[in-house]
Amino acid sequence: MTGSVDLAAQQLAASTALAARFYSDTSLITVEREHIFARNWQLIAGISQLSGAGDHVVADIADVPILIVRGNDDRLRGFINVCKHRAGPIATCDGRAAKALRCRYHGWTYGLDGALKAATEMQDTSDFDIHSIHLAPIAVDTWRGLVFAALDPQMPLAELFAGTEKHLGNRDFSHYEFERKVSYPVPCNWKVYADNYLEGYHVPHVHPELNKLLDYRNYVTETDRWHSLQYSPMESAGNFYGDGIALYFYLWPNLMLNILPDRLQTNRIIPIAVDRCRVDFDFYYPPDATAEAIKLRAQDQRFSDDVQAEDADICERVQRALTCGRYQPGRLNPKRENALFHFQEQLRSAYREAGVS
Ligand code: FES
Ligand SMILES: [Fe+2]
């Protein structure tokens, strides 16, 4: 099969899975970095992590180190976390209440607005104007209490979330507190992990305990322009999540928002190599210091860890099988794999735009 054939747009009812080469071709790492990750919004933090002046978080987008900081004027700003002198790191970890941003290499000091304020021992330099030097800015925006950044955004952040209000109403996570991050290395291409998240088809087979909580028969999967949503009423009365609906949003290209009653869990898939990724789980809850709430959170995180282990195991096996040279793309289930189909159509479209053949 030639490239142009396996990248052609498909119809759901007649669809087949993405060809195996997209999970093993190392040249796609650069294509995806430049055409997918650099051009789209990436979740960086919860707003509670950036509540006061000088609070800052560091991250990487498409392998570019970035920094988000709240200024003295209360504005959030994002910068490339690379010093204008000789590429030293401005911040090496998240922090609170910094008065200024001091490069860790030779101590040049920038204000919270990114303007260079002081350059150590540079007084003998000719034609050196510190007022002309500024950290390179990047786009920053917020959505319902979550902070996003983008290197070369192709659309406003609000457009990414268009349609999500149908299920979220005016629900907002600004008052939620960030509790903890857990990072899982997974030995698979980042798209294997995404594919797996995007269908509940595997839940009865891979996640027996999760399956008891969800009502698989009434499990619904919807797609919109930039996201898909899987949701299910909770089945067993008295389960530790209480009554309500579990909403699982997938936002292009690599973000999951798992929303349950009084819980927000975000997952971000970070590509590491063609056959490796890292998945960052961040747990947010409304403020509640009661013993009961603390117990439920511990239970939530243990349960999440068990489900993740089951997903990581199946993803590792699928990655090996996809790259064994004996797999041809199989037919998709239109009822259960429509969100996966939607994601793979987005990928095909991005590859076509990038000139992949
Ligand atoms: S690289 Fe930042 S001060 Fe030298
Ligand atoms: Fe799963």
CSV table of C-alpha atoms in Angstrom, one decimal, residues 27-349:
chain,number,residue,atom,x,y,z
A,27,SER,CA,10.9,10.2,10.7
A,28,LEU,CA,7.4,10.9,12.0
A,29,ILE,CA,8.8,12.1,15.3
A,30,THR,CA,9.9,15.4,13.7
A,31,VAL,CA,6.7,15.7,11.6
A,32,GLU,CA,4.5,15.3,14.7
A,33,ARG,CA,6.6,17.6,16.8
A,34,GLU,CA,6.4,20.4,14.2
A,35,HIS,CA,3.0,19.9,12.7
A,36,ILE,CA,1.0,18.6,15.6
A,37,PHE,CA,2.6,19.4,19.0
A,38,ALA,CA,4.1,22.9,18.2
A,39,ARG,CA,0.8,24.0,16.6
A,40,ASN,CA,-1.7,23.0,19.2
A,41,TRP,CA,-2.6,24.0,22.7
A,42,GLN,CA,-1.0,22.1,25.5
A,43,LEU,CA,-2.3,21.9,29.1
A,44,ILE,CA,0.4,23.1,31.4
A,45,ALA,CA,-1.1,23.5,34.9
A,46,GLY,CA,-4.1,24.2,37.1
A,47,ILE,CA,-4.7,27.8,37.9
A,48,SER,CA,-4.2,27.1,41.7
A,49,GLN,CA,-0.5,26.4,40.8
A,50,LEU,CA,-0.2,30.0,39.5
A,51,SER,CA,-2.4,31.9,41.9
A,52,GLY,CA,0.1,34.6,43.1
A,53,ALA,CA,2.6,37.0,41.6
A,54,GLY,CA,5.8,35.2,40.8
A,55,ASP,CA,4.3,31.7,40.8
A,56,HIS,CA,5.7,29.8,37.9
A,57,VAL,CA,5.6,26.4,36.2
A,58,VAL,CA,8.0,24.9,33.7
A,59,ALA,CA,7.2,22.4,31.0
A,60,ASP,CA,8.2,21.3,27.5
A,61,ILE,CA,6.1,21.7,24.4
A,62,ALA,CA,7.4,19.9,21.3
A,63,ASP,CA,10.8,19.6,23.1
A,64,VAL,CA,10.9,23.3,23.6
A,65,PRO,CA,11.4,24.3,27.3
A,66,ILE,CA,8.7,26.8,28.3
A,67,LEU,CA,7.8,28.8,31.5
A,68,ILE,CA,4.6,30.3,32.6
A,69,VAL,CA,4.6,33.0,35.3
A,70,ARG,CA,2.1,35.3,36.9
A,71,GLY,CA,3.2,38.9,36.8
A,72,ASN,CA,2.9,41.7,39.4
A,73,ASP,CA,0.0,43.0,37.2
A,74,ASP,CA,-1.8,39.6,37.8
A,75,ARG,CA,-1.3,38.6,34.1
A,76,LEU,CA,-0.2,35.1,33.1
A,77,ARG,CA,2.6,35.2,30.6
A,78,GLY,CA,4.5,32.4,28.9
A,79,PHE,CA,8.1,32.4,27.6
A,80,ILE,CA,10.6,30.2,26.0
A,81,ASN,CA,12.6,29.1,29.0
A,82,VAL,CA,15.9,29.8,27.3
A,83,CYS,CA,18.1,32.7,28.3
A,84,LYS,CA,19.0,35.3,25.7
A,85,HIS,CA,22.7,35.2,26.7
A,86,ARG,CA,23.9,31.6,26.0
A,87,ALA,CA,20.7,29.5,26.3
A,88,GLY,CA,20.8,28.9,30.1
A,89,PRO,CA,17.7,27.8,31.9
A,90,ILE,CA,15.7,30.6,33.5
A,91,ALA,CA,13.7,28.3,35.8
A,92,THR,CA,14.5,24.6,36.3
A,93,CYS,CA,11.4,23.7,38.4
A,94,ASP,CA,8.0,25.1,39.5
A,95,GLY,CA,8.1,27.7,42.2
A,96,ARG,CA,6.1,30.3,44.1
A,97,ALA,CA,6.4,34.0,44.6
A,98,ALA,CA,9.6,34.7,42.7
A,99,LYS,CA,10.5,38.3,42.6
A,100,ALA,CA,12.4,38.0,39.4
A,101,LEU,CA,13.5,35.3,36.9
A,102,ARG,CA,17.3,34.8,37.3
A,103,CYS,CA,19.1,32.6,34.8
A,104,ARG,CA,20.8,29.7,36.5
A,105,TYR,CA,23.9,29.9,34.2
A,106,HIS,CA,25.4,33.4,34.7
A,107,GLY,CA,22.7,35.2,36.6
A,108,TRP,CA,21.1,37.6,34.1
A,109,THR,CA,17.9,38.7,35.7
A,110,TYR,CA,14.6,39.2,34.0
A,111,GLY,CA,11.4,40.7,35.4
A,112,LEU,CA,8.2,38.7,35.7
A,113,ASP,CA,7.2,40.4,32.4
A,114,GLY,CA,10.2,38.8,30.6
A,115,ALA,CA,12.2,42.1,30.2
A,116,LEU,CA,15.9,41.9,31.0
A,117,LYS,CA,16.5,43.9,34.2
A,118,ALA,CA,20.2,43.2,35.0
A,119,ALA,CA,23.1,41.5,33.2
A,120,THR,CA,25.9,40.7,35.6
A,121,GLU,CA,29.3,42.3,34.8
A,122,MET,CA,28.3,43.4,31.3
A,123,GLN,CA,29.2,47.1,31.9
A,124,ASP,CA,32.3,47.0,29.5
A,125,THR,CA,30.2,45.8,26.6
A,126,SER,CA,29.7,48.1,23.7
A,127,ASP,CA,26.3,48.4,21.9
A,128,PHE,CA,24.6,46.4,24.6
A,129,ASP,CA,21.2,47.7,25.5
A,130,ILE,CA,19.5,45.6,28.2
A,131,HIS,CA,16.2,47.3,27.4
A,132,SER,CA,16.1,45.6,24.0
A,133,ILE,CA,16.4,42.1,25.4
A,134,HIS,CA,13.3,40.2,26.4
A,135,LEU,CA,12.5,36.5,26.8
A,136,ALA,CA,10.7,35.2,23.8
A,137,PRO,CA,6.9,35.1,24.6
A,138,ILE,CA,4.5,32.3,23.8
A,139,ALA,CA,0.7,32.2,23.8
A,140,VAL,CA,-1.0,31.5,27.1
A,141,ASP,CA,-4.8,31.2,27.8
A,142,THR,CA,-7.0,29.6,30.4
A,143,TRP,CA,-10.1,27.4,30.2
A,144,ARG,CA,-12.3,26.8,33.3
A,145,GLY,CA,-9.4,26.9,35.7
A,146,LEU,CA,-6.8,25.2,33.5
A,147,VAL,CA,-3.8,27.0,32.0
A,148,PHE,CA,-2.7,26.2,28.4
A,149,ALA,CA,0.2,27.4,26.3
A,150,ALA,CA,1.1,27.0,22.6
A,151,LEU,CA,4.1,27.8,20.5
A,152,ASP,CA,2.4,28.4,17.1
A,153,PRO,CA,-1.3,28.1,17.8
A,154,GLN,CA,-3.5,27.7,14.7
A,155,MET,CA,-6.7,28.6,16.5
A,156,PRO,CA,-7.9,30.3,19.7
A,157,LEU,CA,-8.0,28.0,22.8
A,158,ALA,CA,-11.8,28.5,23.0
A,159,GLU,CA,-12.2,26.8,19.6
A,160,LEU,CA,-10.5,23.6,20.9
A,161,PHE,CA,-13.3,23.4,23.5
A,162,ALA,CA,-16.2,24.3,21.3
A,163,GLY,CA,-19.1,21.9,22.0
A,164,THR,CA,-17.9,20.8,25.4
A,165,GLU,CA,-20.3,23.1,27.1
A,166,LYS,CA,-23.1,20.8,26.1
A,167,HIS,CA,-22.1,18.4,28.8
A,168,LEU,CA,-20.2,20.7,31.2
A,169,GLY,CA,-22.7,23.6,31.4
A,170,ASN,CA,-21.0,26.2,33.5
A,171,ARG,CA,-18.9,23.8,35.5
A,172,ASP,CA,-15.6,25.4,36.4
A,173,PHE,CA,-12.4,24.0,38.0
A,174,SER,CA,-10.9,27.2,39.1
A,175,HIS,CA,-11.5,26.4,42.8
A,176,TYR,CA,-10.1,22.9,42.5
A,177,GLU,CA,-6.7,22.3,44.1
A,178,PHE,CA,-3.9,20.5,42.5
A,179,GLU,CA,-3.1,17.4,44.6
A,180,ARG,CA,-0.4,15.4,42.9
A,181,LYS,CA,1.2,14.4,39.6
A,182,VAL,CA,2.1,10.8,38.7
A,183,SER,CA,4.1,10.2,35.6
A,184,TYR,CA,4.1,6.8,33.9
A,185,PRO,CA,6.6,5.7,31.3
A,186,VAL,CA,4.8,3.5,28.8
A,187,PRO,CA,6.8,1.5,26.2
A,188,CYS,CA,4.6,2.4,23.2
A,189,ASN,CA,4.2,5.1,20.6
A,190,TRP,CA,2.1,8.0,22.0
A,191,LYS,CA,-0.7,7.2,19.5
A,192,VAL,CA,-1.1,3.6,20.8
A,193,TYR,CA,-1.9,5.1,24.2
A,194,ALA,CA,-4.3,7.6,22.6
A,195,ASP,CA,-6.0,4.9,20.5
A,196,ASN,CA,-6.5,2.8,23.6
A,197,TYR,CA,-8.0,5.7,25.6
A,198,LEU,CA,-10.4,6.5,22.8
A,199,GLU,CA,-12.5,3.4,23.0
A,200,GLY,CA,-14.5,1.7,25.7
A,201,TYR,CA,-14.6,-1.5,23.6
A,202,HIS,CA,-11.7,-2.9,25.6
A,203,VAL,CA,-13.1,-2.1,29.1
A,204,PRO,CA,-15.0,-5.4,29.7
A,205,HIS,CA,-11.8,-7.3,28.7
A,206,VAL,CA,-9.0,-5.3,30.0
A,207,HIS,CA,-10.5,-3.6,33.1
A,208,PRO,CA,-12.8,-6.0,35.0
A,209,GLU,CA,-13.0,-3.8,38.1
A,210,LEU,CA,-13.7,-0.6,36.1
A,211,ASN,CA,-16.3,-2.4,34.2
A,212,LYS,CA,-18.2,-3.0,37.4
A,213,LEU,CA,-18.4,0.8,38.0
A,214,LEU,CA,-19.5,1.7,34.5
A,215,ASP,CA,-22.7,0.9,32.7
A,216,TYR,CA,-21.1,-0.5,29.5
A,217,ARG,CA,-24.5,-1.0,27.7
A,218,ASN,CA,-25.2,2.7,28.1
A,219,TYR,CA,-21.7,3.8,27.4
A,220,VAL,CA,-21.9,6.6,24.8
A,221,THR,CA,-19.1,8.0,22.5
A,222,GLU,CA,-19.6,11.3,20.7
A,223,THR,CA,-17.2,13.2,18.5
A,224,ASP,CA,-17.0,17.0,17.7
A,225,ARG,CA,-14.6,19.0,15.7
A,226,TRP,CA,-11.6,19.0,18.1
A,227,HIS,CA,-12.7,16.6,20.8
A,228,SER,CA,-14.4,13.4,21.5
A,229,LEU,CA,-16.4,12.4,24.6
A,230,GLN,CA,-17.1,9.1,26.2
A,231,TYR,CA,-19.5,9.0,29.0
A,232,SER,CA,-21.3,6.5,31.1
A,233,PRO,CA,-23.7,6.6,34.0
A,234,MET,CA,-22.1,5.0,37.1
A,235,GLU,CA,-23.6,1.6,37.6
A,236,SER,CA,-23.3,0.3,41.1
A,237,ALA,CA,-24.9,2.3,43.8
A,238,GLY,CA,-22.5,2.9,46.7
A,239,ASN,CA,-19.3,2.9,44.6
A,240,PHE,CA,-16.7,5.3,46.0
A,241,TYR,CA,-17.3,7.9,43.3
A,242,GLY,CA,-20.9,8.3,44.3
A,243,ASP,CA,-23.7,8.9,41.8
A,244,GLY,CA,-23.3,10.8,38.7
A,245,ILE,CA,-21.8,10.6,35.3
A,246,ALA,CA,-18.2,9.9,34.3
A,247,LEU,CA,-17.1,12.2,31.4
A,248,TYR,CA,-14.0,11.3,29.5
A,249,PHE,CA,-13.0,14.1,27.1
A,250,TYR,CA,-10.1,13.7,24.6
A,251,LEU,CA,-8.9,17.0,23.2
A,252,TRP,CA,-6.7,17.1,20.2
A,253,PRO,CA,-3.9,16.2,20.1
A,254,ASN,CA,-2.9,14.6,23.4
A,255,LEU,CA,-5.0,15.7,26.4
A,256,MET,CA,-7.6,13.7,28.4
A,257,LEU,CA,-9.9,15.2,31.0
A,258,ASN,CA,-11.5,12.6,33.2
A,259,ILE,CA,-14.3,14.3,35.1
A,260,LEU,CA,-16.1,12.5,37.8
A,261,PRO,CA,-18.2,13.9,40.7
A,262,ASP,CA,-15.7,16.1,42.7
A,263,ARG,CA,-12.7,15.0,40.8
A,264,LEU,CA,-10.8,16.2,37.8
A,265,GLN,CA,-8.0,14.0,36.5
A,266,THR,CA,-6.0,15.2,33.5
A,267,ASN,CA,-3.7,13.0,31.5
A,268,ARG,CA,-1.2,14.2,29.0
A,269,ILE,CA,0.6,11.9,26.6
A,270,ILE,CA,4.2,13.1,25.9
A,271,PRO,CA,6.0,11.4,23.1
A,272,ILE,CA,9.6,10.3,24.1
A,273,ALA,CA,10.6,8.1,21.1
A,274,VAL,CA,8.8,6.3,18.4
A,275,ASP,CA,8.2,3.4,20.7
A,276,ARG,CA,8.0,5.2,24.1
A,277,CYS,CA,5.9,7.8,25.7
A,278,ARG,CA,5.2,9.3,29.1
A,279,VAL,CA,1.8,9.8,30.5
A,280,ASP,CA,1.4,12.5,33.2
A,281,PHE,CA,-1.6,12.1,35.4
A,282,ASP,CA,-2.6,15.2,37.5
A,283,PHE,CA,-5.2,15.0,40.2
A,284,TYR,CA,-7.4,17.9,41.1
A,285,TYR,CA,-10.1,18.1,43.8
A,286,PRO,CA,-12.3,20.8,45.3
A,287,PRO,CA,-10.9,21.9,48.7
A,288,ASP,CA,-12.0,19.4,51.4
A,289,ALA,CA,-9.8,18.4,54.3
A,290,THR,CA,-12.1,16.0,56.0
A,291,ALA,CA,-10.9,12.5,56.8
A,292,GLU,CA,-13.6,11.1,54.5
A,293,ALA,CA,-12.4,13.2,51.5
A,294,ILE,CA,-8.8,12.2,52.1
A,295,LYS,CA,-9.7,8.5,52.2
A,296,LEU,CA,-11.7,8.8,49.0
A,297,ARG,CA,-8.9,10.6,47.2
A,298,ALA,CA,-6.4,7.9,48.2
A,299,GLN,CA,-8.9,5.3,46.9
A,300,ASP,CA,-9.3,7.2,43.7
A,301,GLN,CA,-5.6,7.3,43.1
A,302,ARG,CA,-5.1,3.7,43.9
A,303,PHE,CA,-7.9,2.7,41.5
A,304,SER,CA,-6.5,4.9,38.8
A,305,ASP,CA,-3.1,3.3,39.2
A,306,ASP,CA,-4.5,-0.2,38.8
A,307,VAL,CA,-6.4,0.8,35.6
A,308,GLN,CA,-3.3,2.5,34.3
A,309,ALA,CA,-1.2,-0.7,34.8
A,310,GLU,CA,-3.8,-2.6,32.8
A,311,ASP,CA,-3.7,0.0,30.0
A,312,ALA,CA,0.1,0.1,30.0
A,313,ASP,CA,0.3,-3.6,29.7
A,314,ILE,CA,-2.0,-3.9,26.7
A,315,CYS,CA,-0.4,-0.9,25.0
A,316,GLU,CA,3.1,-2.4,25.3
A,317,ARG,CA,1.8,-5.6,23.7
A,318,VAL,CA,0.0,-3.8,20.9
A,319,GLN,CA,3.1,-1.7,20.2
A,320,ARG,CA,5.2,-4.9,19.8
A,321,ALA,CA,2.5,-6.5,17.6
A,322,LEU,CA,2.1,-3.4,15.4
A,323,THR,CA,5.8,-3.4,14.6
A,324,CYS,CA,6.3,-7.1,14.1
A,325,GLY,CA,5.8,-6.8,10.3
A,326,ARG,CA,2.9,-9.2,10.2
A,327,TYR,CA,0.0,-6.8,11.0
A,328,GLN,CA,-2.3,-5.3,8.4
A,329,PRO,CA,-4.8,-2.7,9.6
A,330,GLY,CA,-8.1,-4.3,10.7
A,331,ARG,CA,-11.7,-3.0,10.5
A,332,LEU,CA,-12.9,-0.6,13.1
A,333,ASN,CA,-16.2,-1.0,15.1
A,334,PRO,CA,-18.3,2.0,14.1
A,335,LYS,CA,-20.3,1.8,17.4
A,336,ARG,CA,-17.5,1.4,19.8
A,337,GLU,CA,-14.5,2.9,18.0
A,338,ASN,CA,-15.9,6.1,16.5
A,339,ALA,CA,-13.7,8.4,18.7
A,340,LEU,CA,-10.6,6.4,17.7
A,341,PHE,CA,-11.7,6.8,14.1
A,342,HIS,CA,-12.1,10.5,14.7
A,343,PHE,CA,-8.6,10.8,16.1
A,344,GLN,CA,-7.0,8.8,13.3
A,345,GLU,CA,-8.8,11.0,10.7
A,346,GLN,CA,-7.2,14.0,12.5
A,347,LEU,CA,-3.8,12.3,12.3
A,348,ARG,CA,-4.3,11.5,8.6
A,349,SER,CA,-5.2,15.0,7.9
